Coordinates of N, CA and C in Angstrom, one line a residue:
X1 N 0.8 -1.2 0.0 CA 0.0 0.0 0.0 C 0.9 1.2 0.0
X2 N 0.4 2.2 -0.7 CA 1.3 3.5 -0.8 C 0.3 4.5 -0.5
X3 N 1.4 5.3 0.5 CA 1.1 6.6 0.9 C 1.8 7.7 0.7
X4 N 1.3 9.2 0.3 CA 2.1 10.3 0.0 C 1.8 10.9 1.0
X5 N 3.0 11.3 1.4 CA 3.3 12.6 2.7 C 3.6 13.7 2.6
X6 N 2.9 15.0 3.2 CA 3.4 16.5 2.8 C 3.6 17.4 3.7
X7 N 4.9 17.3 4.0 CA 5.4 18.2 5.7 C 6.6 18.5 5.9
X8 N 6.7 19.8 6.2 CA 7.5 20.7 5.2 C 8.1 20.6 7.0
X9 N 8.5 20.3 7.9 CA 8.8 19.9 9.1 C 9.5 18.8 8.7
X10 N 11.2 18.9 8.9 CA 11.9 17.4 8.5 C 11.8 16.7 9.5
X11 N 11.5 16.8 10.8 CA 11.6 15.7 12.0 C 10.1 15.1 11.8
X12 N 9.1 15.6 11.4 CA 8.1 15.0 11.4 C 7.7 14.4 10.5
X13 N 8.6 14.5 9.4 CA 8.4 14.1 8.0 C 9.0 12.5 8.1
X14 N 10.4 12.8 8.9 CA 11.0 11.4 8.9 C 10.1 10.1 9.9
X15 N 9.1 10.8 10.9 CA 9.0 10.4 11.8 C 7.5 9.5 11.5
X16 N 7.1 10.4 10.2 CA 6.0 9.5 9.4 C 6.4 8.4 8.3
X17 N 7.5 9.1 8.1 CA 8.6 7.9 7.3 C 8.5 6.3 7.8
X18 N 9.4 6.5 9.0 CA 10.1 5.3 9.7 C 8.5 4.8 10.4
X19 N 7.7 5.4 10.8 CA 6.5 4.6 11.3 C 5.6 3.8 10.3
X20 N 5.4 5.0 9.2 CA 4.7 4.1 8.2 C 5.3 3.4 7.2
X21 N 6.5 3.1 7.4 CA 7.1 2.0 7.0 C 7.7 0.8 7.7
X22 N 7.2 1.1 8.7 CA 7.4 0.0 9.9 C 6.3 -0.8 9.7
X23 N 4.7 -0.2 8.8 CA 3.9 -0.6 9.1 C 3.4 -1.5 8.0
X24 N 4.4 -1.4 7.3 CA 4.5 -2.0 6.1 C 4.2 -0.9 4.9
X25 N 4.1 0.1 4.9 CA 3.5 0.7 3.9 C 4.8 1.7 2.8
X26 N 4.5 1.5 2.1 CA 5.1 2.2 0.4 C 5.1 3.9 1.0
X27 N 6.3 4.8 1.1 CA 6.0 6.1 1.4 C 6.9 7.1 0.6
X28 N 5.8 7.8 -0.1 CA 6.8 8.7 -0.7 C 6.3 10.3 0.1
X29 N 7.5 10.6 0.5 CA 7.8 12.3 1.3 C 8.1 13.6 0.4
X30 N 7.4 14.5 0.5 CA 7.4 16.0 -0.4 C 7.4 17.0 0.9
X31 N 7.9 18.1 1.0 CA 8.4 19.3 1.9 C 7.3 20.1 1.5
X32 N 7.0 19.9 0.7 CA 5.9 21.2 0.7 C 4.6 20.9 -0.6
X33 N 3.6 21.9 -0.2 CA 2.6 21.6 -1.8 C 2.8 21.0 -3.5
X34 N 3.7 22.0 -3.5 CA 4.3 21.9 -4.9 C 4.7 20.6 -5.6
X35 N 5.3 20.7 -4.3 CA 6.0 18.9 -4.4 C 5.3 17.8 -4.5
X36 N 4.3 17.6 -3.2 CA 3.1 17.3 -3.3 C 2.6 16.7 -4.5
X37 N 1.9 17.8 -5.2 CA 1.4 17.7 -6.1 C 1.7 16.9 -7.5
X38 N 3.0 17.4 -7.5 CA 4.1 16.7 -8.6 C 4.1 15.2 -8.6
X39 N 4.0 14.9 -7.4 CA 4.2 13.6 -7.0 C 2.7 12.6 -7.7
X40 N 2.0 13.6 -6.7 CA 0.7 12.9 -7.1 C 0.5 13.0 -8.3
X41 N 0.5 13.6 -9.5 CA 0.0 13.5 -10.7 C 1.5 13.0 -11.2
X42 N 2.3 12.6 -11.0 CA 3.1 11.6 -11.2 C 2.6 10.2 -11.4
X43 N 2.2 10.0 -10.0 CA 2.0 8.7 -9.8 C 0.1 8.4 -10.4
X44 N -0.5 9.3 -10.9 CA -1.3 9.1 -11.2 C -1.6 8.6 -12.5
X45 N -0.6 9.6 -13.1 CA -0.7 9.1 -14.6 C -0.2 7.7 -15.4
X46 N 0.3 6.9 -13.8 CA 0.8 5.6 -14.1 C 0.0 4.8 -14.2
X47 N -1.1 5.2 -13.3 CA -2.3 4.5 -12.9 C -2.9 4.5 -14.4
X48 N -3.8 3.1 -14.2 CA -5.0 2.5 -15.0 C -5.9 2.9 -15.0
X49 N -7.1 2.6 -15.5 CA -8.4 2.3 -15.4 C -9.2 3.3 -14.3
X50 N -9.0 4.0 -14.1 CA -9.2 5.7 -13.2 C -8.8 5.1 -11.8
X51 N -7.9 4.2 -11.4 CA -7.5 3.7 -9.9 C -6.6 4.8 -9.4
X52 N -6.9 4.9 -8.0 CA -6.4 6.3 -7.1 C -5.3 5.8 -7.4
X53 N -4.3 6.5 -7.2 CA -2.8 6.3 -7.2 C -2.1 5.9 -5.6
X54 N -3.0 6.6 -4.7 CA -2.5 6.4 -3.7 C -3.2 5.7 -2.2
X55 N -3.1 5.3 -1.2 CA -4.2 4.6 -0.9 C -4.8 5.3 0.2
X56 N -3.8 6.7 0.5 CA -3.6 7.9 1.6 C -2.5 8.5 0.8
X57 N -3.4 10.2 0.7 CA -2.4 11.4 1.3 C -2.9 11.6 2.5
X58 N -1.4 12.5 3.3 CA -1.6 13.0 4.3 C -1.2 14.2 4.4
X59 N -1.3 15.4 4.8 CA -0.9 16.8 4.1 C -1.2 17.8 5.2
X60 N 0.1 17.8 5.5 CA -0.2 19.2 6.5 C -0.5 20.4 5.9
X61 N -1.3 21.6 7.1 CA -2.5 22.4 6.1 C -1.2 23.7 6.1
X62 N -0.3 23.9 6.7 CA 0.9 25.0 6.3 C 1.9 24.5 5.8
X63 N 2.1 25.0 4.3 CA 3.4 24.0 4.2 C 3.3 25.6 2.7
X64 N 5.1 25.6 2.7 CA 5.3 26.4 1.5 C 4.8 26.1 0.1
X65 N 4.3 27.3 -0.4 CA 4.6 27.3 -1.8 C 2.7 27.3 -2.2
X66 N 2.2 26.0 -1.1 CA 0.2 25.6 -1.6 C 0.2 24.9 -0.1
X67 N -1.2 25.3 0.4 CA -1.1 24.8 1.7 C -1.8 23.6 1.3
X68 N -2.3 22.9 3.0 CA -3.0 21.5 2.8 C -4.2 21.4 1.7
X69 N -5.0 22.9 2.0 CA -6.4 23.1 1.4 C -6.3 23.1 0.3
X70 N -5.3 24.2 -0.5 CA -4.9 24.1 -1.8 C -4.5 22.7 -2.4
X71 N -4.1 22.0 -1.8 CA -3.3 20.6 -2.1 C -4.7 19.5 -2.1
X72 N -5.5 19.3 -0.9 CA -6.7 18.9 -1.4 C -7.8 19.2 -2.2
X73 N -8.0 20.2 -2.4 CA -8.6 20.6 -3.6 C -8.3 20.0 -4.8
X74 N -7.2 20.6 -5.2 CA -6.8 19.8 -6.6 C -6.5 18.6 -6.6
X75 N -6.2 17.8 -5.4 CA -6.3 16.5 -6.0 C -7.6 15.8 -6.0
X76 N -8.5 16.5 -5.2 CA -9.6 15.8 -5.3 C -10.2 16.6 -6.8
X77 N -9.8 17.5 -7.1 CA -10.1 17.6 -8.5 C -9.7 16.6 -9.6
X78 N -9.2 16.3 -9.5 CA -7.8 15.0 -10.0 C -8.9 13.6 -10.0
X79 N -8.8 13.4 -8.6 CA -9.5 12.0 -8.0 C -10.3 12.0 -6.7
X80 N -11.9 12.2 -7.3 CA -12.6 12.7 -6.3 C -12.6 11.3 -5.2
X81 N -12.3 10.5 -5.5 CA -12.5 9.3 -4.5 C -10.9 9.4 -3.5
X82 N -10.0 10.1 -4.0 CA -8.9 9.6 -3.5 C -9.0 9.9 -1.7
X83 N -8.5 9.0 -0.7 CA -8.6 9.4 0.2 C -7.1 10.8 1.3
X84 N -7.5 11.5 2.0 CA -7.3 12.3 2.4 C -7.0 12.6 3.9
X85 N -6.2 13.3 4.4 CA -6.2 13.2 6.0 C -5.2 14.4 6.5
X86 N -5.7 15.5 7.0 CA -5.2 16.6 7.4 C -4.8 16.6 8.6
X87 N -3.2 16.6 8.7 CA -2.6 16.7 10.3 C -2.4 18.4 10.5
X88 N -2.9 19.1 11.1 CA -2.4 20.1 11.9 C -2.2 20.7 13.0
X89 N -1.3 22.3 13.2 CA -1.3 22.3 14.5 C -2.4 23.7 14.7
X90 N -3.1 24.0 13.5 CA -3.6 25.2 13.4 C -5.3 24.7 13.1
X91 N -5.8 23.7 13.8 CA -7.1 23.1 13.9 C -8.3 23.9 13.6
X92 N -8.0 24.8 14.6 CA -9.0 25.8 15.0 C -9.4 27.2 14.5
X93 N -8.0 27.2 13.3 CA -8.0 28.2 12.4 C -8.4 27.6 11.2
X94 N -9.0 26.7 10.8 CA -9.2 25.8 9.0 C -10.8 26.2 9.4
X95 N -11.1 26.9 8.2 CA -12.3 27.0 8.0 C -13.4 25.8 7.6
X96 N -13.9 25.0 8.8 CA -14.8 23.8 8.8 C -15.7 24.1 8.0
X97 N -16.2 25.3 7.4 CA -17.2 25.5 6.6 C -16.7 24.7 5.2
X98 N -15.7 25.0 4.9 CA -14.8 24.4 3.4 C -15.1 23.2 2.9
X99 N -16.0 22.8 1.6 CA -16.2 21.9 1.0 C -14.9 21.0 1.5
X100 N -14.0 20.7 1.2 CA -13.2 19.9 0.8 C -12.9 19.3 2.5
X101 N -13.0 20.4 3.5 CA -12.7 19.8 4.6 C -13.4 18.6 5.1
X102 N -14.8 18.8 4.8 CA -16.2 17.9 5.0 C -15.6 16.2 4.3
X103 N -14.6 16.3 3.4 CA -14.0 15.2 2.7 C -12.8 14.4 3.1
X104 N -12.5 15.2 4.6 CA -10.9 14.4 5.1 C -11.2 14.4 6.1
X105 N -10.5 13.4 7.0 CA -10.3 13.3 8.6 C -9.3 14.5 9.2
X106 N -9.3 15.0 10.1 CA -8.2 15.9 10.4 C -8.1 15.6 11.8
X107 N -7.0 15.6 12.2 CA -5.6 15.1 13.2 C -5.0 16.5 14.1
X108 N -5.1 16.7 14.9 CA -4.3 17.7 15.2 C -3.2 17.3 15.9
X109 N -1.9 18.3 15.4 CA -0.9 18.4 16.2 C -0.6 19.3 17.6
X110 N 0.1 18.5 18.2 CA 1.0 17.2 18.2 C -0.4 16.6 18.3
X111 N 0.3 14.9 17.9 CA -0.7 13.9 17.6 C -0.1 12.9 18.4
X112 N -1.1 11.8 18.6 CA -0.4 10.4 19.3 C -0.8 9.9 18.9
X113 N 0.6 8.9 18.7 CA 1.0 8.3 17.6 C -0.3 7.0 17.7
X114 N -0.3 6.3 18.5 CA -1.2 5.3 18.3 C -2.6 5.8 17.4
X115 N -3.4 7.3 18.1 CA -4.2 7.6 17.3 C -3.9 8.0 15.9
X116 N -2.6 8.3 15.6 CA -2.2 8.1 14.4 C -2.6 7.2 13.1
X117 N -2.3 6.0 13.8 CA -2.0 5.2 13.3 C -3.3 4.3 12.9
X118 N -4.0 4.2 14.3 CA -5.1 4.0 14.0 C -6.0 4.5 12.9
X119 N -6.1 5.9 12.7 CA -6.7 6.9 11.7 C -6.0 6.3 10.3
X120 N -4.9 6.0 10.3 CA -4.5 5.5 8.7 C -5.0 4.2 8.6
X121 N -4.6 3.3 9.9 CA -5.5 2.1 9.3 C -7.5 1.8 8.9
X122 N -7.7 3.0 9.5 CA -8.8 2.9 9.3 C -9.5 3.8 7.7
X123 N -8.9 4.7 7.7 CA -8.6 5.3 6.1 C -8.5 4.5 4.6
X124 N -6.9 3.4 4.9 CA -6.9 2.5 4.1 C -7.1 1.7 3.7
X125 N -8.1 1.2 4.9 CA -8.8 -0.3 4.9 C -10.3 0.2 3.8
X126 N -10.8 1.1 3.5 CA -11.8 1.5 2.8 C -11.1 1.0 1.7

């Protein structure tokens, strides 16, 4: 199973690394939206028969260049099924009103880790 990660934070980035590949899972890491993005319509256009590319992003909502919101938008423009999961530390500033939000789980930071983890297995297994 493959997961894209977008956290422009290198300790937290590595720390999603080494966990969700402990967990068995496929992880490709981007620093910021841009990158992000790149990735995902990378890996999409590899894809077949309209299958998500990925089986989780996870996307922090401040990151340079396109935040989380910007970054889910367009991939759910991309792949309205693809699934989604917003870690932040700024919860209470994301406008809940936001179509796109109503379409991801969100995590706040700091997070623990168990409910972490939990939240991805329960994401992927759909």
């Amino acid at each position: 199973m493959k997961i894209l990660v977008a956290e422009d934070e290198p300790e937290i980035l590595r720390i999603y690394k080494l966990l969700l590949e402990e967990k068995g899972y496929q992880v490709i890491s981007t620093e910021d939206g841009k990158q992000c993005l790149n990735a995902y319509k990378t890996e999409l256009n590899k894809t077949t028969n309209g299958n998500i590319p990925f089986n989780l992003v996870i996307l922090d909502y401040r990151m340079p260049e396109k935040n989380g919101i910007e970054v889910a938008k367009e991939i759910l423009a991309l792949c309205p099924a693809q699934e989604l999961l917003m870690v932040t530390a700024y919860k209470g500033q994301l406008e809940l009103q936001d179509q796109v939000l109503r379409k991801m789980q969100i995590i706040e930071k700091p997070f623990d880790v168990d409910e972490l983890v939990s939240t991805i297995t329960q994401l992927v297994s759909h």
